[in-house]
PDB file of C-alpha atoms in Angstrom:
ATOM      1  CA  UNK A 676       0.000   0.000   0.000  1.00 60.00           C
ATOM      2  CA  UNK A 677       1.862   3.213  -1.441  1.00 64.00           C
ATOM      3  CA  UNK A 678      -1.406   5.613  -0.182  1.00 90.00           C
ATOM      4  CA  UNK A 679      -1.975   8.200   1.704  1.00 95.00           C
ATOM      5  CA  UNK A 680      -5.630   8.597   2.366  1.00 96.00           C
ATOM      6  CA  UNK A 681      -7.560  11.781   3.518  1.00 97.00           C
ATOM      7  CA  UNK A 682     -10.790  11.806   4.392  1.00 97.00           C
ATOM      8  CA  UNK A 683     -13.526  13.954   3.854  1.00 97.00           C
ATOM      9  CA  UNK A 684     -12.454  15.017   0.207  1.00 95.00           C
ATOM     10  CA  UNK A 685     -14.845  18.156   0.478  1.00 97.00           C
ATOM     11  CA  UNK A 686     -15.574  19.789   3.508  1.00 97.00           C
ATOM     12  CA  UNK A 687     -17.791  22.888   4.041  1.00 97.00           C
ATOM     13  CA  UNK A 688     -17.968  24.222   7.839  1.00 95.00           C
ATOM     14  CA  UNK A 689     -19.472  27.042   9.629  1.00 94.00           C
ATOM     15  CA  UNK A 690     -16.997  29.156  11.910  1.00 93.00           C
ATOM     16  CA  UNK A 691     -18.724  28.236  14.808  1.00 91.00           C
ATOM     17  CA  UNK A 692     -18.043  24.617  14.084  1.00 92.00           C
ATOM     18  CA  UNK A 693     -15.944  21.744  15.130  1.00 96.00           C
ATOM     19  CA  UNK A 694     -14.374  19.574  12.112  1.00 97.00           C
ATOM     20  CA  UNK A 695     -11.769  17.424  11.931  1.00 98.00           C
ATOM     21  CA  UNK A 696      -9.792  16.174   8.519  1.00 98.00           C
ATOM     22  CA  UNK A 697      -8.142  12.368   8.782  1.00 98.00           C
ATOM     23  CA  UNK A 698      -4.997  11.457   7.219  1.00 98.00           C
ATOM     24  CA  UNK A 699      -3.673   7.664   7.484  1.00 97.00           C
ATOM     25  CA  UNK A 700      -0.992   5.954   5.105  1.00 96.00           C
ATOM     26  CA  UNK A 701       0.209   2.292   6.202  1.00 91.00           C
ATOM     27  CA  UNK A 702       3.806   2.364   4.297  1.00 90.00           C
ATOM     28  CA  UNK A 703       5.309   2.526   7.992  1.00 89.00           C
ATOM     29  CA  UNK A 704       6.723   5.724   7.588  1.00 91.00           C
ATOM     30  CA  UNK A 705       7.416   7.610  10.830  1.00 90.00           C
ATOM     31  CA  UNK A 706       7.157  11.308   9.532  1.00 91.00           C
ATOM     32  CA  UNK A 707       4.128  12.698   8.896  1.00 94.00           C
ATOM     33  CA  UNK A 708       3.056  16.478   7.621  1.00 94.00           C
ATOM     34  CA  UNK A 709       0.213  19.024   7.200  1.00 96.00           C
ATOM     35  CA  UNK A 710       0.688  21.447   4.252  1.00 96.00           C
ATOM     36  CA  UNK A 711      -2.201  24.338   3.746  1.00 97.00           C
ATOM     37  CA  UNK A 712      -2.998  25.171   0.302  1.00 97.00           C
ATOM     38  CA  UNK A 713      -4.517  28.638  -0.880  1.00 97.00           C
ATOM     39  CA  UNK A 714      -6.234  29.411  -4.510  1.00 94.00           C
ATOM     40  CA  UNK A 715      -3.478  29.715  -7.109  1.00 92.00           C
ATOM     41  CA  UNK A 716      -0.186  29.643  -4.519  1.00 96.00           C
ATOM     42  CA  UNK A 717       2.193  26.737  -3.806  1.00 97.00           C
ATOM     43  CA  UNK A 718       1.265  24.405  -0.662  1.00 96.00           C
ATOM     44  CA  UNK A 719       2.985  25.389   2.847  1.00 94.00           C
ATOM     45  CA  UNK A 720       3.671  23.550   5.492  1.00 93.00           C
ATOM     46  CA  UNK A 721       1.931  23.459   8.589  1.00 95.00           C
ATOM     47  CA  UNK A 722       3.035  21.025  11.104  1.00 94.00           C
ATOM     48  CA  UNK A 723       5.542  17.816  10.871  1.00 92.00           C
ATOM     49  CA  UNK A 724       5.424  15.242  13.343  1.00 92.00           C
ATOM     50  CA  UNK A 725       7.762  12.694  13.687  1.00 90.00           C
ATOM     51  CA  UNK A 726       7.671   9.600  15.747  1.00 89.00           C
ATOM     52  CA  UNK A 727       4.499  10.906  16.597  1.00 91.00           C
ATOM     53  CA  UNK A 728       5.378  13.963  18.427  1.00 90.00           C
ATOM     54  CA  UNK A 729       5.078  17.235  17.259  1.00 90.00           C
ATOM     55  CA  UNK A 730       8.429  18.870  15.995  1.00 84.00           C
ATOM     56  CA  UNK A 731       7.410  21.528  13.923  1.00 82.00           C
ATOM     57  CA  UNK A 732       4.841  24.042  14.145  1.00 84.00           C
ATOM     58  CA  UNK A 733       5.304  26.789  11.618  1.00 84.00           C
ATOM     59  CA  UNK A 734       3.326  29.868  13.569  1.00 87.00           C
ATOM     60  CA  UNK A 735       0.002  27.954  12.757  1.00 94.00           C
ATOM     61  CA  UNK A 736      -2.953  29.844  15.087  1.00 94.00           C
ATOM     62  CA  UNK A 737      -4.419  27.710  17.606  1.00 94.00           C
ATOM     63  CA  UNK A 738      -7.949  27.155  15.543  1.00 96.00           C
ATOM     64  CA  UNK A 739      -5.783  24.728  14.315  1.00 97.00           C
ATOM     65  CA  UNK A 740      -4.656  21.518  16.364  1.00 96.00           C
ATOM     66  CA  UNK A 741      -2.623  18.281  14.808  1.00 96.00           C
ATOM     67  CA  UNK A 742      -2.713  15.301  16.674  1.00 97.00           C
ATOM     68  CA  UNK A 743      -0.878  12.336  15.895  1.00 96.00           C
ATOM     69  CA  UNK A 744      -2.479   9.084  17.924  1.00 95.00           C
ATOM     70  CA  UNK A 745      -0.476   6.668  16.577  1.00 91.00           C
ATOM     71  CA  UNK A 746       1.990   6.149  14.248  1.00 89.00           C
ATOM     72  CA  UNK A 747       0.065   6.099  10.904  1.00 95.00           C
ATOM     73  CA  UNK A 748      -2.907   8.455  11.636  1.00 97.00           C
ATOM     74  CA  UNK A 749      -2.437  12.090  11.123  1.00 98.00           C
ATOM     75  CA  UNK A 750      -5.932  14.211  12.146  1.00 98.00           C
ATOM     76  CA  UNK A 751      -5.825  17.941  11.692  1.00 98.00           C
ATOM     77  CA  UNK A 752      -8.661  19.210  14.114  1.00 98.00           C
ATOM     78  CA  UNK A 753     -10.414  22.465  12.996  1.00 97.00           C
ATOM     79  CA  UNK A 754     -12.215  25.248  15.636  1.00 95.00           C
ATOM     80  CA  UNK A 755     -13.754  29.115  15.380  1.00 94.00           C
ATOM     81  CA  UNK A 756     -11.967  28.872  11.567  1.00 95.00           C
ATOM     82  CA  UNK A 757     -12.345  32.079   9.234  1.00 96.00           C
ATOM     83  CA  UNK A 758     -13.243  32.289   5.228  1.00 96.00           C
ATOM     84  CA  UNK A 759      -9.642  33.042   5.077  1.00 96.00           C
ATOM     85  CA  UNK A 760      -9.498  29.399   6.163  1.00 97.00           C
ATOM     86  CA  UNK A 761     -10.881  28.509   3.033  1.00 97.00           C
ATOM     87  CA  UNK A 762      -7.766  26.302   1.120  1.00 97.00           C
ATOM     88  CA  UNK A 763      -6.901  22.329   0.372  1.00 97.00           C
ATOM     89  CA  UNK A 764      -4.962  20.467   3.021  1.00 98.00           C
ATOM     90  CA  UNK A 765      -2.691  18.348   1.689  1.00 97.00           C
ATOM     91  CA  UNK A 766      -1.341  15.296   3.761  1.00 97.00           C
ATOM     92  CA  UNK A 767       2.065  13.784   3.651  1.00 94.00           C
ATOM     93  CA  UNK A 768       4.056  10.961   4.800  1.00 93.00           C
ATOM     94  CA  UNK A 769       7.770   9.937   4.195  1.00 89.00           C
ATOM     95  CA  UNK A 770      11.068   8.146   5.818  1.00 86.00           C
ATOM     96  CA  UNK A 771      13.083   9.598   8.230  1.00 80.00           C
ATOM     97  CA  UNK A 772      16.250  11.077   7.315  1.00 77.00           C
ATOM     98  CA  UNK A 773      18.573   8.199   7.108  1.00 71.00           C
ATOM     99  CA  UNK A 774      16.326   5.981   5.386  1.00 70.00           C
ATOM    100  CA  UNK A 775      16.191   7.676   2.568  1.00 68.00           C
ATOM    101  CA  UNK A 776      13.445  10.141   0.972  1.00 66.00           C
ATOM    102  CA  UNK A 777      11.911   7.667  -1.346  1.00 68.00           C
ATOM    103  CA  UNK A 778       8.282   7.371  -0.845  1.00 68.00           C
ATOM    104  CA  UNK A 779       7.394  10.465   0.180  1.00 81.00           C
ATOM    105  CA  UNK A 780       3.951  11.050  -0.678  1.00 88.00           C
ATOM    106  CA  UNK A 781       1.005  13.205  -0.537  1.00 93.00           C
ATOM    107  CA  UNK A 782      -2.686  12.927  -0.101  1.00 95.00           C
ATOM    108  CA  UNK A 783      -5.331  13.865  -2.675  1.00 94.00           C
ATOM    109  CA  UNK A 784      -6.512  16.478  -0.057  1.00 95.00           C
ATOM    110  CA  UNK A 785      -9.414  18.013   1.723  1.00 97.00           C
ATOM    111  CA  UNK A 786     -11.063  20.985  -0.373  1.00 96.00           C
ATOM    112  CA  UNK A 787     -12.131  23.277   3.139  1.00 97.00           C
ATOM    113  CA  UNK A 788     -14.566  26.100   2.537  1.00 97.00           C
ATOM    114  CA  UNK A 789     -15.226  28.283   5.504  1.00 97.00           C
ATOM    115  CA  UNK A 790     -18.614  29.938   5.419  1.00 95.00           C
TER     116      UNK A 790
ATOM    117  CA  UNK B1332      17.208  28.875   4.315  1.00 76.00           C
ATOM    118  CA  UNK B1333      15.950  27.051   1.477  1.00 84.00           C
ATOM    119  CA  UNK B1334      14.400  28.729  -1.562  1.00 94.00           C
ATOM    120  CA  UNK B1335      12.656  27.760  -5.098  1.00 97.00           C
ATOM    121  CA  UNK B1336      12.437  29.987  -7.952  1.00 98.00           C
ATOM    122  CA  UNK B1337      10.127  29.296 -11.227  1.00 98.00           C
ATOM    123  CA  UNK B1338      10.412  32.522 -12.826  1.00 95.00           C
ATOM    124  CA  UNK B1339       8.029  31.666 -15.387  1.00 97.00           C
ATOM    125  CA  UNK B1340       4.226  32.396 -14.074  1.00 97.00           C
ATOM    126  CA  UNK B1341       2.415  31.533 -17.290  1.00 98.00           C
ATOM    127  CA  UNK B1342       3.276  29.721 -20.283  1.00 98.00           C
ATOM    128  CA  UNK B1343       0.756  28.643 -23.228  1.00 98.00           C
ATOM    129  CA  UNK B1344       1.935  26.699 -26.371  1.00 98.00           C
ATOM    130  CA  UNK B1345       0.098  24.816 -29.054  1.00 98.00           C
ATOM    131  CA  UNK B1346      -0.271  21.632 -28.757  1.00 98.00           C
ATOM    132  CA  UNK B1347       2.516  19.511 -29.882  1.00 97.00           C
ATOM    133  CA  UNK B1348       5.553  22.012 -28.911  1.00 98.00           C
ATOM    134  CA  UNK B1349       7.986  21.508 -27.048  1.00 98.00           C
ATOM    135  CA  UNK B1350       8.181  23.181 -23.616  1.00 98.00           C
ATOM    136  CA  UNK B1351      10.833  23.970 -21.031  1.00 98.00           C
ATOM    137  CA  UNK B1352       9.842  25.036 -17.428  1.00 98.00           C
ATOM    138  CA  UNK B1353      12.621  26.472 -15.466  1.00 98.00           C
ATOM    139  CA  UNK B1354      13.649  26.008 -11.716  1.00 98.00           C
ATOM    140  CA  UNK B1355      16.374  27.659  -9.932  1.00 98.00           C
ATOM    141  CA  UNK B1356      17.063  26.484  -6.421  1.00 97.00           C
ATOM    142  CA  UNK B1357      19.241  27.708  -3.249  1.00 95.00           C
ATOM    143  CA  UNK B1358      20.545  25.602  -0.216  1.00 92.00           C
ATOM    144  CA  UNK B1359      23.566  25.585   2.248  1.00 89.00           C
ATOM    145  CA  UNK B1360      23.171  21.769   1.846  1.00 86.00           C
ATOM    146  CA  UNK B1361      25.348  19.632   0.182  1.00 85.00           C
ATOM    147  CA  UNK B1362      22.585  17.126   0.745  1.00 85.00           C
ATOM    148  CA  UNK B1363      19.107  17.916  -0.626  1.00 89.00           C
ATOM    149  CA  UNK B1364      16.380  16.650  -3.010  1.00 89.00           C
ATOM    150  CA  UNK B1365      14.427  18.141  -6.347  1.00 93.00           C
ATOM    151  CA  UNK B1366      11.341  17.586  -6.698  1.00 93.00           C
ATOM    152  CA  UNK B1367       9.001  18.181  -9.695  1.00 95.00           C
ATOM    153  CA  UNK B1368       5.122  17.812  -9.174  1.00 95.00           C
ATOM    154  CA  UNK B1369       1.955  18.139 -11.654  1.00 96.00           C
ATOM    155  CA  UNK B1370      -1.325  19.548 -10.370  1.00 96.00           C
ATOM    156  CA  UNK B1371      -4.409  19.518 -12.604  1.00 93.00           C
ATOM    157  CA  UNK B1372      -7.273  21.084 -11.631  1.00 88.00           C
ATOM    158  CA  UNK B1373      -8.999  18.308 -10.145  1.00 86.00           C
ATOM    159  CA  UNK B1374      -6.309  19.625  -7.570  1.00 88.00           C
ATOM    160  CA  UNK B1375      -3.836  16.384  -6.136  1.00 89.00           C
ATOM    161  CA  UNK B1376      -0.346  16.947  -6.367  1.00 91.00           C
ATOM    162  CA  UNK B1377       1.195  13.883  -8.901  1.00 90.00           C
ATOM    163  CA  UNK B1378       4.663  13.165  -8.263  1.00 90.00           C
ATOM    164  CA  UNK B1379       6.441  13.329 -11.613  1.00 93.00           C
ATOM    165  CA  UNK B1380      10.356  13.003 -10.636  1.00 91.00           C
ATOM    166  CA  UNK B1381      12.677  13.350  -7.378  1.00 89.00           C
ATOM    167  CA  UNK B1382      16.270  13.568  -8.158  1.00 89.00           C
ATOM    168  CA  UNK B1383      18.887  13.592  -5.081  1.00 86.00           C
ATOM    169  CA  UNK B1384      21.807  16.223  -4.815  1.00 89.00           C
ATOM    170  CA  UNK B1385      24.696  13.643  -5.886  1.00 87.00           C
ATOM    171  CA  UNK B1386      22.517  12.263  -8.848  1.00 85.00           C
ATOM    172  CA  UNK B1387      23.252  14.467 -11.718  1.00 83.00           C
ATOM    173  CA  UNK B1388      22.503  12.295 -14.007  1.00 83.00           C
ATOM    174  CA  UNK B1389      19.753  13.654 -16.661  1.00 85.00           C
ATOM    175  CA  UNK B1390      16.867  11.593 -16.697  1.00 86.00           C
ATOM    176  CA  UNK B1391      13.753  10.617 -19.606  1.00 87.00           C
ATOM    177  CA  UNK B1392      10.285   9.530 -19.129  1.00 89.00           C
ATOM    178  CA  UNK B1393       8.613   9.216 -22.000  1.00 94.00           C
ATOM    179  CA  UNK B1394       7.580  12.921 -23.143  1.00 95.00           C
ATOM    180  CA  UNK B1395       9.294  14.290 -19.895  1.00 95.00           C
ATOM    181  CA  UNK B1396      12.947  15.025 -19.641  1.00 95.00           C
ATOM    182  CA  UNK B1397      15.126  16.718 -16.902  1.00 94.00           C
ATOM    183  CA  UNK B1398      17.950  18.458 -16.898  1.00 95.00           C
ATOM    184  CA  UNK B1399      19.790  18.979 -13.297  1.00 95.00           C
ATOM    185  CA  UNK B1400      22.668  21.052 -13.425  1.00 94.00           C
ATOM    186  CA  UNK B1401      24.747  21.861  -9.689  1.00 93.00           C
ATOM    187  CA  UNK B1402      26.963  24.248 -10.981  1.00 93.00           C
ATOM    188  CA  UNK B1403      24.018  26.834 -11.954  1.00 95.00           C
ATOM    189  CA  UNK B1404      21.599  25.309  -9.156  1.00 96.00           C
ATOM    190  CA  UNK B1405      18.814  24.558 -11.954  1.00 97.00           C
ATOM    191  CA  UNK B1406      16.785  21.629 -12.741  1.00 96.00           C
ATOM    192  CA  UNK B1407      14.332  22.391 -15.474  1.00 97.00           C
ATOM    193  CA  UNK B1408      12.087  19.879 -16.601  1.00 97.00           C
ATOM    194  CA  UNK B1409      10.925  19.824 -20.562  1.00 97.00           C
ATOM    195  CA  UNK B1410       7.854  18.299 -22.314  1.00 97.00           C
ATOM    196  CA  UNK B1411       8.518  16.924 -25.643  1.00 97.00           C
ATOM    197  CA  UNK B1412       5.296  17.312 -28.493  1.00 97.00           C
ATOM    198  CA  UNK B1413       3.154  18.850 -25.291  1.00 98.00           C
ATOM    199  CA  UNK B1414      -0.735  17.609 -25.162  1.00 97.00           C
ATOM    200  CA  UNK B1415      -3.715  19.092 -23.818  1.00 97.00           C
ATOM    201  CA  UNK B1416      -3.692  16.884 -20.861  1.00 96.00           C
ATOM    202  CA  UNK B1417      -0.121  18.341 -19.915  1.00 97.00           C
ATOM    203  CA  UNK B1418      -2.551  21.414 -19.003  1.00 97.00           C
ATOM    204  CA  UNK B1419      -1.760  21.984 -15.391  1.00 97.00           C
ATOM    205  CA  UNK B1420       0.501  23.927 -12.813  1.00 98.00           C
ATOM    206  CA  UNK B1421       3.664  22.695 -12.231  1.00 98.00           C
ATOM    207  CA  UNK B1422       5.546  22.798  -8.831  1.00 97.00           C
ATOM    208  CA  UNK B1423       9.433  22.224  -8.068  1.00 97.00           C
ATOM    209  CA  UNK B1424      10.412  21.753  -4.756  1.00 95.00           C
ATOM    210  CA  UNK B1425      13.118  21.082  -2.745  1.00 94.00           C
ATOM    211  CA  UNK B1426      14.041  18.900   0.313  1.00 89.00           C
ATOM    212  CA  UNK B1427      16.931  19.034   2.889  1.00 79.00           C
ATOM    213  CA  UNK B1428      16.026  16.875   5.598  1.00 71.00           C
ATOM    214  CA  UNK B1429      16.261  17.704   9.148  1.00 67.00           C
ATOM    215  CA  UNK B1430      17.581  16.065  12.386  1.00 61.00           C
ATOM    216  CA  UNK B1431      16.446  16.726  15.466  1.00 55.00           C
ATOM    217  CA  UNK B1432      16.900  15.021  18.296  1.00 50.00           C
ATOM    218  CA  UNK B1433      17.169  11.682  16.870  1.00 50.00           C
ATOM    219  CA  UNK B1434      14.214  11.836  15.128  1.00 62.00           C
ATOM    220  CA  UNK B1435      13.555  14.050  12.113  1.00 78.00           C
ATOM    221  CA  UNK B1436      11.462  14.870   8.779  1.00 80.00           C
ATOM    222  CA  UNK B1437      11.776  16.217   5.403  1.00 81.00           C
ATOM    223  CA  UNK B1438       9.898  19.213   4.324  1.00 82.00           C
ATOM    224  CA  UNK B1439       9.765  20.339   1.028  1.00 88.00           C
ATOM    225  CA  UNK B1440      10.108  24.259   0.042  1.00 92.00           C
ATOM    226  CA  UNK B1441       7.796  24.607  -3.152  1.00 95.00           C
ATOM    227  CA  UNK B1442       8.580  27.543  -6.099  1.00 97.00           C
ATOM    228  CA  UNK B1443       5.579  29.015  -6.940  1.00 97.00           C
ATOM    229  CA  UNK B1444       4.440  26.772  -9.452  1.00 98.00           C
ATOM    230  CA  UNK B1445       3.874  27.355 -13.188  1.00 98.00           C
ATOM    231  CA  UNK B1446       0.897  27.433 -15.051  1.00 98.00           C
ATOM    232  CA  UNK B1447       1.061  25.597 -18.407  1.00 98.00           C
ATOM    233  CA  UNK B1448      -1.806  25.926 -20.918  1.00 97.00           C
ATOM    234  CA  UNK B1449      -1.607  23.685 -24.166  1.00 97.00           C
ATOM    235  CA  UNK B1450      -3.700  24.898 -26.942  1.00 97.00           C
ATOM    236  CA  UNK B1451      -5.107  22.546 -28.960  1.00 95.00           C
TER     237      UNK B1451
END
């Protein structure tokens, strides 16, 4: 299984809502990454987590919270979001360094709109 | 710190050209990875190539080619006799990977893509 999955595809929320996005992949990769990806601009990354624990957080606000239960599931839980929210989150998975970058892989995404 | 550059926003060419889409690339690293990706508008990202920094070797696919060159920090990628379905943006990225405390990730550093329109 070469796949990463994320689940729902298409996801439309209110900005009172609570949502969450799921990410799983079953290559056994330890290093796992959210990437946030407006209208016509190149993805960014959001958070990396590696060996389940959170090592990066690039200035994301707090409506946003990763959590990584286990090993391959990734959920990206969603709070009080804004339009501005509006984008496609892109899931990854890869290696860690050392074993070689082959295989890193993204999702198909979840298409967010913020109403 | 890392950083792509696809100077070219917008291309079109009729279909069955040939087209070259540029990507220029700085890193500290003497250790790093290229990336190119394809993203239609259905929107997923399609891995197309990854090339490592002590590979320089150029590389065909069918219709696709590559050309990685260290000593000007480019690696363009060219479509031979384009087709409509080559329609899409098209993303280079690059990857140093990162230790940290035994652990560790990549994370890629994406140019800002260019959009490639083949006229039929």
């Amino acid at each position: 299984d070469t796949e990463v999955t994320q689940t729902p595809k298409h996801l439309v929320m209110g900005m009172t809502n609570k949502k969450s996005l799921k990410c799983e992949q079953h290559m056994g990769h330890r290093a796992m990454y959210w990437y946030k990806q407006k209208a016509k601009k190149p993805p960014e990354l959001m958070f990396v987590y590696s060996y389940e624990k959170l090592s990066i957080n690039e200035s994301v606000p707090s409506r946003f919270s990763p959590e990584c239960p286990y090993s391959s599931l990734l959920n990206l839980h969603l709070h009080a979001l804004q339009p501005e929210d509006s984008a496609l989150y892109l899931c990854a998975s890869s290696p860690l360094p050392g074993q070689g970058i082959g295989g890193y892989t993204f999702g198909s995404g979840t298409r967010l709109t913020v109403v | 710190a890392q950083k792509v550059t696809q100077a070219q926003t917008e291309i079109s060419v009729v279909e069955k050209e040939d087209v070259t889409l540029d990507c220029v690339y700085e890193t500290r690293d003497t250790t790093y990875y290229l990336f190119w990706y394809k993203q239609p508008p259905s929107g997923e990202l399609v891995f197309l190539i990854r090339r490592n920094s002590f590979d320089e070797q150029n590389e065909i696919s069918g219709r696709y080619s590559w050309n990685f060159q260290k000593s000007t920090s480019s690696f363009n990628f060219t479509i031979t006799a384009s087709q409509v379905v080559d329609s899409a943006v098209y993303f280079c990225a690059l990857s140093e990977a990162l230790q940290t405390s035994g652990a560790g990730s990549y994370q890629l550093t994406f140019g800002k893509g260019t959009k490639l329109s083949v006229i039929p």
